[in-house]
Amino acid sequence: MYIPYGRQSIDEDDIQAVIEVLKSDFLTTGPKIEEFEKAVADYVGAKYAVAISNGTAALHAACYAAGIGVGDEVITTPITFVASSNSVLYCGGTPVFADINPDTYNIDPNEIRKKITSKTKAIIAVHYTGQPCDMNEIHKIAKEHNLIVIEDAAHALGADYKGKKIGSISDMTTFSFHPVKHITTGEGGMITTNSKEFYDSLILFRSHGITRDTNRMTHNEGDWYYEQLELGYNYRMTDIQCALGINQIKKLDNFIERRKKLVENYNNAFKELDNIIIPFQKDECHNSWHLYVIQVQNIDRKHVFDRLREKGIGVNVHYIPVYKQPYYLKNGYDKECCHNAEEFYSKAISLPLYSDLTDEQQSYVIKQVIDCVQGVK
Ligand SMILES: *Cc1c(COP(=O)(O)O)cnc(C)c1O
């Protein structure tokens, strides 16, 4: 038996939805794209949604639409997947890492303030594990310094911030539908926004910068005619993927309910143990629980990690602070730039969390974790 840290949940309806598209006229850029976009926009309460090939492309597109270029600085967290800051590099900009809050593990607004310069153009807030960042403070800082706010919500589909769904409150919010995330399309991503201007820019960027919209073209030479207005990419999502997404999002609230229940079970099992710190929970926000991350203290993390892996439990570590990656070090980043991120990284372990995880599997994980932290010196 091997229990991964995350995995997809696919049922017969999902499979049928994909088969139907395979028998239809369109495999890509057909009716399922807009249908999925509308489903996500409606779910999060945003005006617009743009389907895109993956969560990384979504971040790239958002940075592009934000106008990030050479000489621009973008502040983000080091406790994230490398894509959050790589997207800034794709556009020629410079990621700047601000330390995390040691309780929430999210970017600390006070640390953002310290990193602002005349070159700062945007903030990329990452809702780590699905726990919303302190968005009121982040929006306040952005307003004071005229910055664009992008939320990397790859972990946070279905989370809400003070009564509003993540995806509805900032300039742009990006999502990923990789199989470990809340819902999956295999590979896939989405950007949500309330701005027509960002929306238009994202649509162009997704498909080579090409338009057939006569309102946007410089002139029209006939029905064959199109124009490339910007330098875009082929970042399109397929109808096959979107059909899966449309069916998956119907089950999202159930998936989140199950994740919450599993988190409750973990918390109850671990909260009395001295050498485990359970995750932070804030009442005014609803974490959608992409990851369940504990910190182990007074005990060697690697030892615990290796023992659990030996027991068939696919524990993981999210994340190695991005500035420590050789590519970033080579480009001049300080390998210990953020103290709280270092502390957190040295203790963190992600335990299995996904909606198909059974009670029996979870009990096994809990027993192994307890045996391990109590048995090892
Ligand atoms: C998964 C993830 C991404 C990238 O999404 P892909 O769809 O894999 O490209 C970006 N940021 C964070 C925080 C993620 O967890």
Tab-separated table of C-alpha atoms and ligand atoms in Angstrom:
chain	number	residue	atom	x	y	z
A	1	MET	CA	0.000	0.000	0.000
A	2	TYR	CA	1.238	3.471	-0.901
A	3	ILE	CA	-0.730	6.539	0.163
A	4	PRO	CA	0.301	9.651	-1.785
A	5	TYR	CA	0.111	13.167	-0.314
A	6	GLY	CA	-2.479	14.153	-2.902
A	7	ARG	CA	-4.346	12.652	-5.831
A	8	GLN	CA	-7.323	13.170	-8.101
A	9	SER	CA	-10.850	11.916	-7.594
A	10	ILE	CA	-12.378	10.701	-10.869
A	11	ASP	CA	-15.754	8.992	-11.215
A	12	GLU	CA	-17.725	7.425	-14.070
A	13	ASP	CA	-19.461	10.747	-14.912
A	14	ASP	CA	-16.082	12.400	-15.423
A	15	ILE	CA	-15.059	9.621	-17.796
A	16	GLN	CA	-18.328	9.865	-19.752
A	17	ALA	CA	-17.956	13.651	-20.074
A	18	VAL	CA	-14.547	13.209	-21.691
A	19	ILE	CA	-15.742	10.420	-23.997
A	20	GLU	CA	-18.549	12.640	-25.276
A	21	VAL	CA	-16.087	15.323	-26.316
A	22	LEU	CA	-13.942	12.744	-28.090
A	23	LYS	CA	-16.977	11.849	-30.224
A	24	SER	CA	-17.853	15.509	-30.919
A	25	ASP	CA	-16.658	17.970	-33.575
A	26	PHE	CA	-14.266	19.858	-31.337
A	27	LEU	CA	-11.328	18.489	-29.416
A	28	THR	CA	-9.947	21.928	-28.644
A	29	THR	CA	-11.343	25.470	-28.634
A	30	GLY	CA	-14.947	24.334	-28.896
A	31	PRO	CA	-17.964	25.041	-26.680
A	32	LYS	CA	-16.512	23.437	-23.546
A	33	ILE	CA	-13.959	26.224	-23.069
A	34	GLU	CA	-16.509	28.964	-22.461
A	35	GLU	CA	-18.723	26.617	-20.480
A	36	PHE	CA	-15.879	25.827	-18.086
A	37	GLU	CA	-14.829	29.474	-17.909
A	38	LYS	CA	-18.374	30.443	-16.989
A	39	ALA	CA	-18.590	27.681	-14.370
A	40	VAL	CA	-15.396	28.903	-12.666
A	41	ALA	CA	-16.312	32.615	-12.945
A	42	ASP	CA	-19.746	31.907	-11.446
A	43	TYR	CA	-18.329	29.729	-8.689
A	44	VAL	CA	-15.795	32.296	-7.487
A	45	GLY	CA	-17.969	35.328	-8.247
A	46	ALA	CA	-15.702	36.977	-10.834
A	47	LYS	CA	-16.814	38.774	-14.003
A	48	TYR	CA	-14.352	37.007	-16.302
A	49	ALA	CA	-12.412	33.764	-16.416
A	50	VAL	CA	-9.833	32.666	-18.970
A	51	ALA	CA	-9.005	28.964	-19.336
A	52	ILE	CA	-5.325	28.341	-20.004
A	53	SER	CA	-3.050	25.337	-20.399
A	54	ASN	CA	-1.849	25.099	-16.762
A	55	GLY	CA	-1.419	27.060	-13.548
A	56	THR	CA	2.066	28.205	-14.510
A	57	ALA	CA	0.794	29.613	-17.823
A	58	ALA	CA	-1.958	31.335	-15.824
A	59	LEU	CA	0.697	33.092	-13.720
A	60	HIS	CA	2.743	33.955	-16.809
A	61	ALA	CA	-0.345	35.421	-18.471
A	62	ALA	CA	-1.257	37.412	-15.355
A	63	CYS	CA	2.248	38.882	-15.113
A	64	TYR	CA	2.096	39.748	-18.806
A	65	ALA	CA	-1.320	41.410	-18.487
A	66	ALA	CA	-0.047	43.306	-15.433
A	67	GLY	CA	2.589	44.802	-17.710
A	68	ILE	CA	5.555	43.366	-15.833
A	69	GLY	CA	8.787	43.788	-17.754
A	70	VAL	CA	12.502	44.431	-17.440
A	71	GLY	CA	13.323	46.557	-14.401
A	72	ASP	CA	10.080	45.788	-12.563
A	73	GLU	CA	10.126	44.174	-9.132
A	74	VAL	CA	7.380	41.841	-7.940
A	75	ILE	CA	7.101	40.870	-4.292
A	76	THR	CA	6.114	37.310	-3.447
A	77	THR	CA	6.587	34.586	-0.846
A	78	PRO	CA	9.458	32.075	-0.775
A	79	ILE	CA	7.155	29.336	0.580
A	80	THR	CA	5.566	28.427	-2.716
A	81	PHE	CA	6.113	26.386	-5.828
A	82	VAL	CA	8.773	27.885	-8.103
A	83	ALA	CA	6.144	28.819	-10.707
A	84	SER	CA	4.932	31.782	-8.612
A	85	SER	CA	8.209	33.653	-9.038
A	86	ASN	CA	9.331	32.063	-12.325
A	87	SER	CA	6.364	33.762	-13.983
A	88	VAL	CA	7.937	37.132	-13.110
A	89	LEU	CA	11.241	36.012	-14.644
A	90	TYR	CA	9.457	34.915	-17.854
A	91	CYS	CA	8.432	38.550	-18.314
A	92	GLY	CA	11.916	39.903	-17.609
A	93	GLY	CA	10.973	41.172	-14.144
A	94	THR	CA	12.694	40.571	-10.805
A	95	PRO	CA	11.042	38.529	-8.039
A	96	VAL	CA	11.656	39.889	-4.534
A	97	PHE	CA	10.989	37.554	-1.621
A	98	ALA	CA	9.254	38.824	1.515
A	99	ASP	CA	9.266	36.591	4.593
A	100	ILE	CA	6.263	34.654	5.868
A	101	ASN	CA	4.219	35.073	9.017
A	102	PRO	CA	5.317	32.184	11.288
A	103	ASP	CA	1.721	31.404	12.322
A	104	THR	CA	-0.081	31.410	8.980
A	105	TYR	CA	2.939	30.513	6.768
A	106	ASN	CA	1.653	33.124	4.318
A	107	ILE	CA	3.493	36.240	3.153
A	108	ASP	CA	3.636	38.827	5.955
A	109	PRO	CA	2.324	42.279	4.931
A	110	ASN	CA	4.877	43.970	7.216
A	111	GLU	CA	7.651	42.189	5.339
A	112	ILE	CA	6.097	43.286	2.029
A	113	ARG	CA	6.339	46.899	3.205
A	114	LYS	CA	10.051	46.485	3.897
A	115	LYS	CA	10.668	45.246	0.345
A	116	ILE	CA	8.892	48.030	-1.542
A	117	THR	CA	11.059	50.223	-3.766
A	118	SER	CA	10.359	52.675	-6.578
A	119	LYS	CA	10.604	49.680	-8.951
A	120	THR	CA	7.915	47.578	-7.273
A	121	LYS	CA	5.109	46.923	-9.707
A	122	ALA	CA	3.051	44.076	-8.278
A	123	ILE	CA	2.507	41.629	-5.429
A	124	ILE	CA	1.873	37.929	-5.995
A	125	ALA	CA	0.114	36.589	-2.905
A	126	VAL	CA	0.045	32.802	-2.564
A	127	HIS	CA	-2.660	31.270	-0.354
A	128	TYR	CA	-0.464	28.532	1.014
A	129	THR	CA	-2.375	25.276	1.755
A	130	GLY	CA	-5.615	27.118	0.874
A	131	GLN	CA	-5.406	29.516	3.838
A	132	PRO	CA	-6.156	33.012	2.487
A	133	CYS	CA	-3.441	35.651	2.892
A	134	ASP	CA	-4.139	38.882	4.761
A	135	MET	CA	-5.721	40.430	1.665
A	136	ASN	CA	-7.056	43.590	3.341
A	137	GLU	CA	-3.531	44.602	4.327
A	138	ILE	CA	-2.128	43.562	0.965
A	139	HIS	CA	-4.742	45.619	-0.889
A	140	LYS	CA	-4.012	48.563	1.389
A	141	ILE	CA	-0.294	48.393	0.575
A	142	ALA	CA	-1.082	48.031	-3.129
A	143	LYS	CA	-3.306	51.092	-3.058
A	144	GLU	CA	-0.686	53.189	-1.255
A	145	HIS	CA	2.001	52.273	-3.782
A	146	ASN	CA	-0.125	51.826	-6.901
A	147	LEU	CA	0.659	48.114	-7.289
A	148	ILE	CA	-1.173	45.348	-9.094
A	149	VAL	CA	-2.249	42.391	-6.949
A	150	ILE	CA	-2.151	38.891	-8.393
A	151	GLU	CA	-3.273	35.975	-6.232
A	152	ASP	CA	-1.746	32.580	-6.919
A	153	ALA	CA	-4.700	30.506	-5.767
A	154	ALA	CA	-3.439	27.140	-7.005
A	155	HIS	CA	-4.112	25.905	-3.435
A	156	ALA	CA	-7.215	27.938	-2.784
A	157	LEU	CA	-10.066	27.119	-5.167
A	158	GLY	CA	-13.160	27.276	-2.963
A	159	ALA	CA	-11.479	29.143	-0.108
A	160	ASP	CA	-13.024	32.379	1.055
A	161	TYR	CA	-11.755	35.575	2.547
A	162	LYS	CA	-14.135	37.354	4.889
A	163	GLY	CA	-17.217	36.075	3.084
A	164	LYS	CA	-15.892	36.502	-0.450
A	165	LYS	CA	-14.619	33.653	-2.572
A	166	ILE	CA	-10.948	33.708	-3.506
A	167	GLY	CA	-10.860	34.675	-7.165
A	168	SER	CA	-13.206	37.633	-6.865
A	169	ILE	CA	-11.241	40.275	-4.972
A	170	SER	CA	-7.915	41.143	-6.642
A	171	ASP	CA	-6.796	42.361	-10.062
A	172	MET	CA	-6.203	38.798	-11.199
A	173	THR	CA	-6.302	35.374	-9.536
A	174	THR	CA	-4.772	32.216	-10.964
A	175	PHE	CA	-5.790	28.589	-10.453
A	176	SER	CA	-4.314	25.199	-11.351
A	177	PHE	CA	-6.114	21.948	-12.167
A	178	HIS	CA	-3.151	19.632	-11.762
A	179	PRO	CA	-4.290	16.254	-10.335
A	180	VAL	CA	-3.127	17.059	-6.782
A	181	LYS	CA	-5.248	20.234	-6.644
A	182	HIS	CA	-8.923	20.462	-5.575
A	183	ILE	CA	-10.311	19.646	-9.018
A	184	THR	CA	-8.432	18.369	-12.022
A	185	THR	CA	-8.364	18.530	-15.801
A	186	GLY	CA	-5.061	16.611	-16.076
A	187	GLU	CA	-3.158	19.792	-16.847
A	188	GLY	CA	-5.078	23.031	-16.810
A	189	GLY	CA	-5.385	26.501	-15.377
A	190	MET	CA	-7.613	29.561	-15.122
A	191	ILE	CA	-7.250	33.267	-14.494
A	192	THR	CA	-10.193	35.186	-13.031
A	193	THR	CA	-10.561	38.961	-13.100
A	194	ASN	CA	-13.199	41.686	-12.906
A	195	SER	CA	-11.345	43.897	-15.387
A	196	LYS	CA	-12.289	43.925	-19.076
A	197	GLU	CA	-8.846	45.301	-19.888
A	198	PHE	CA	-6.982	42.433	-18.202
A	199	TYR	CA	-9.444	39.974	-19.723
A	200	ASP	CA	-8.801	41.215	-23.269
A	201	SER	CA	-5.073	41.051	-22.718
A	202	LEU	CA	-5.233	37.501	-21.275
A	203	ILE	CA	-7.303	36.259	-24.217
A	204	LEU	CA	-4.725	37.575	-26.694
A	205	PHE	CA	-1.778	36.209	-24.730
A	206	ARG	CA	-3.308	32.711	-24.591
A	207	SER	CA	-3.352	32.358	-28.348
A	208	HIS	CA	-0.314	33.909	-30.060
A	209	GLY	CA	-1.537	37.483	-29.578
A	210	ILE	CA	-3.905	36.837	-32.492
A	211	THR	CA	-7.407	38.267	-32.790
A	212	ARG	CA	-10.261	37.944	-35.273
A	213	ASP	CA	-12.289	40.560	-33.436
A	214	THR	CA	-12.858	43.350	-35.976
A	215	ASN	CA	-13.187	45.870	-33.168
A	216	ARG	CA	-9.593	45.190	-32.155
A	217	MET	CA	-7.990	44.849	-35.608
A	218	THR	CA	-6.327	47.778	-37.363
A	219	HIS	CA	-8.327	46.970	-40.521
A	220	ASN	CA	-10.093	44.044	-42.189
A	221	GLU	CA	-9.155	42.468	-45.521
A	222	GLY	CA	-11.864	39.771	-45.590
A	223	ASP	CA	-13.246	36.745	-43.814
A	224	TRP	CA	-9.867	34.982	-43.810
A	225	TYR	CA	-8.197	37.873	-42.113
A	226	TYR	CA	-6.773	37.942	-38.591
A	227	GLU	CA	-4.143	40.067	-36.912
A	228	GLN	CA	-1.389	39.367	-34.437
A	229	LEU	CA	-1.388	42.362	-32.112
A	230	GLU	CA	0.949	41.161	-29.356
A	231	LEU	CA	3.508	38.396	-28.856
A	232	GLY	CA	1.484	35.609	-27.278
A	233	TYR	CA	1.869	31.849	-26.870
A	234	ASN	CA	-0.098	28.698	-27.548
A	235	TYR	CA	-1.371	28.289	-24.000
A	236	ARG	CA	-4.829	27.028	-24.953
A	237	MET	CA	-6.732	24.464	-22.948
A	238	THR	CA	-8.564	21.681	-24.824
A	239	ASP	CA	-12.275	20.880	-24.882
A	240	ILE	CA	-11.353	17.425	-23.602
A	241	GLN	CA	-9.849	18.985	-20.477
A	242	CYS	CA	-12.623	21.520	-20.012
A	243	ALA	CA	-15.313	18.813	-20.189
A	244	LEU	CA	-13.584	17.111	-17.286
A	245	GLY	CA	-13.329	20.439	-15.443
A	246	ILE	CA	-17.037	21.213	-15.894
A	247	ASN	CA	-17.936	17.891	-14.306
A	248	GLN	CA	-15.325	18.189	-11.560
A	249	ILE	CA	-16.366	21.644	-10.366
A	250	LYS	CA	-19.883	20.329	-9.666
A	251	LYS	CA	-18.296	18.164	-6.972
A	252	LEU	CA	-15.948	20.803	-5.580
A	253	ASP	CA	-17.976	21.652	-2.479
A	254	ASN	CA	-18.212	17.965	-1.596
A	255	PHE	CA	-14.474	17.553	-2.108
A	256	ILE	CA	-13.807	20.484	0.229
A	257	GLU	CA	-16.208	19.127	2.867
A	258	ARG	CA	-14.344	15.826	2.854
A	259	ARG	CA	-10.986	17.603	3.085
A	260	LYS	CA	-12.241	19.622	6.070
A	261	LYS	CA	-13.388	16.479	7.829
A	262	LEU	CA	-10.002	14.822	7.278
A	263	VAL	CA	-8.245	17.934	8.604
A	264	GLU	CA	-10.436	17.856	11.708
A	265	ASN	CA	-9.493	14.200	12.288
A	266	TYR	CA	-5.786	14.998	11.944
A	267	ASN	CA	-6.025	18.014	14.235
A	268	ASN	CA	-7.851	16.023	16.923
A	269	ALA	CA	-5.258	13.269	16.746
A	270	PHE	CA	-2.231	15.568	16.931
A	271	LYS	CA	-3.224	18.623	18.938
A	272	GLU	CA	-2.060	17.227	22.297
A	273	LEU	CA	1.339	16.084	21.034
A	274	ASP	CA	4.260	18.277	22.124
A	275	ASN	CA	6.383	17.715	19.078
A	276	ILE	CA	3.752	18.393	16.449
A	277	ILE	CA	2.497	21.853	15.571
A	278	ILE	CA	-0.840	21.594	13.770
A	279	PRO	CA	-1.818	24.120	11.073
A	280	PHE	CA	-3.202	27.536	11.807
A	281	GLN	CA	-6.908	28.227	11.383
A	282	LYS	CA	-8.527	31.632	11.319
A	283	ASP	CA	-12.271	31.872	11.897
A	284	GLU	CA	-12.972	34.717	9.510
A	285	CYS	CA	-11.479	32.851	6.539
A	286	HIS	CA	-12.282	29.467	5.140
A	287	ASN	CA	-9.254	27.484	4.177
A	288	SER	CA	-10.120	25.081	1.357
A	289	TRP	CA	-7.359	22.733	2.515
A	290	HIS	CA	-5.216	21.772	-0.442
A	291	LEU	CA	-2.451	20.602	1.900
A	292	TYR	CA	-2.260	19.414	5.490
A	293	VAL	CA	1.131	20.529	6.776
A	294	ILE	CA	2.441	19.823	10.260
A	295	GLN	CA	5.676	21.080	11.773
A	296	VAL	CA	7.702	18.680	13.877
A	297	GLN	CA	9.832	20.094	16.675
A	298	ASN	CA	12.447	18.649	19.057
A	299	ILE	CA	12.767	15.779	16.662
A	300	ASP	CA	14.644	15.341	13.398
A	301	ARG	CA	12.372	16.120	10.464
A	302	LYS	CA	14.320	13.974	8.009
A	303	HIS	CA	14.080	11.003	10.359
A	304	VAL	CA	10.295	11.356	10.622
A	305	PHE	CA	9.996	11.877	6.881
A	306	ASP	CA	12.087	8.811	6.009
A	307	ARG	CA	10.255	6.609	8.516
A	308	LEU	CA	6.845	7.578	7.134
A	309	ARG	CA	8.001	6.991	3.563
A	310	GLU	CA	9.228	3.537	4.637
A	311	LYS	CA	5.730	2.864	5.933
A	312	GLY	CA	4.257	3.603	2.512
A	313	ILE	CA	3.072	7.112	3.287
A	314	GLY	CA	3.848	9.611	0.533
A	315	VAL	CA	4.707	12.513	2.808
A	316	ASN	CA	6.230	15.532	1.123
A	317	VAL	CA	7.788	18.893	1.987
A	318	HIS	CA	6.109	22.049	0.702
A	319	TYR	CA	8.249	23.980	0.001
A	320	ILE	CA	11.970	24.467	-0.242
A	321	PRO	CA	12.217	28.292	-0.034
A	322	VAL	CA	12.429	29.322	-3.686
A	323	TYR	CA	15.477	31.594	-3.243
A	324	LYS	CA	17.507	28.498	-2.221
A	325	GLN	CA	17.136	26.895	-5.649
A	326	PRO	CA	20.466	26.785	-7.491
A	327	TYR	CA	19.002	28.797	-10.364
A	328	TYR	CA	18.057	31.610	-7.994
A	329	LEU	CA	21.362	31.450	-6.089
A	330	LYS	CA	23.183	31.690	-9.416
A	331	ASN	CA	21.205	34.859	-10.057
A	332	GLY	CA	22.320	36.493	-6.839
A	333	TYR	CA	19.660	35.556	-4.290
A	334	ASP	CA	20.736	35.159	-0.662
A	335	LYS	CA	20.348	31.528	0.440
A	336	GLU	CA	19.061	32.487	3.876
A	337	CYS	CA	17.180	35.642	3.062
A	338	CYS	CA	13.997	34.872	5.006
A	339	HIS	CA	14.364	33.688	8.596
A	340	ASN	CA	10.786	32.523	9.182
A	341	ALA	CA	10.736	30.666	5.878
A	342	GLU	CA	13.953	28.866	6.894
A	343	GLU	CA	12.499	27.879	10.271
A	344	PHE	CA	9.312	26.647	8.700
A	345	TYR	CA	11.098	24.738	5.960
A	346	SER	CA	13.247	22.914	8.522
A	347	LYS	CA	10.168	21.498	10.297
A	348	ALA	CA	7.408	21.077	7.723
A	349	ILE	CA	5.925	17.804	6.551
A	350	SER	CA	2.833	17.450	4.341
A	351	LEU	CA	0.616	14.487	5.198
A	352	PRO	CA	-1.795	12.815	2.758
A	353	LEU	CA	-4.904	14.889	2.082
A	354	TYR	CA	-7.355	14.281	-0.744
A	355	SER	CA	-11.061	13.612	-0.930
A	356	ASP	CA	-10.749	9.911	-1.773
A	357	LEU	CA	-8.495	9.245	1.240
A	358	THR	CA	-10.484	6.682	3.261
A	359	ASP	CA	-10.991	6.753	7.032
A	360	GLU	CA	-8.976	3.532	7.268
A	361	GLN	CA	-6.092	5.001	5.309
A	362	GLN	CA	-6.144	8.130	7.437
A	363	SER	CA	-6.189	6.105	10.670
A	364	TYR	CA	-3.138	4.247	9.406
A	365	VAL	CA	-1.349	7.538	8.659
A	366	ILE	CA	-2.245	8.936	12.076
A	367	LYS	CA	-1.020	5.815	13.867
A	368	GLN	CA	2.275	5.834	11.986
A	369	VAL	CA	2.860	9.530	12.648
A	370	ILE	CA	2.170	9.154	16.367
A	371	ASP	CA	4.339	6.038	16.675
A	372	CYS	CA	7.091	7.811	14.848
A	373	VAL	CA	7.178	11.094	16.779
A	374	GLN	CA	6.777	9.308	20.103
A	375	GLY	CA	9.271	6.576	19.324
A	376	VAL	CA	12.141	8.563	17.869
A	377	LYS	CA	14.512	10.658	19.912
B	1	LIG	C1	0.527	23.783	-8.637
B	1	LIG	C2	1.000	25.157	-8.413
B	1	LIG	C3	1.347	26.028	-9.466
B	1	LIG	C4	1.494	25.569	-10.888
B	1	LIG	O1	0.404	24.978	-11.454
B	1	LIG	P1	0.609	23.982	-12.698
B	1	LIG	O2	-0.799	23.767	-13.164
B	1	LIG	O3	1.262	22.753	-12.194
B	1	LIG	O4	1.426	24.694	-13.721
B	1	LIG	C5	1.669	27.331	-9.165
B	1	LIG	N1	1.678	27.781	-7.894
B	1	LIG	C6	1.386	26.981	-6.862
B	1	LIG	C7	1.404	27.545	-5.479
B	1	LIG	C8	1.063	25.639	-7.072
B	1	LIG	O5	0.798	24.839	-6.029
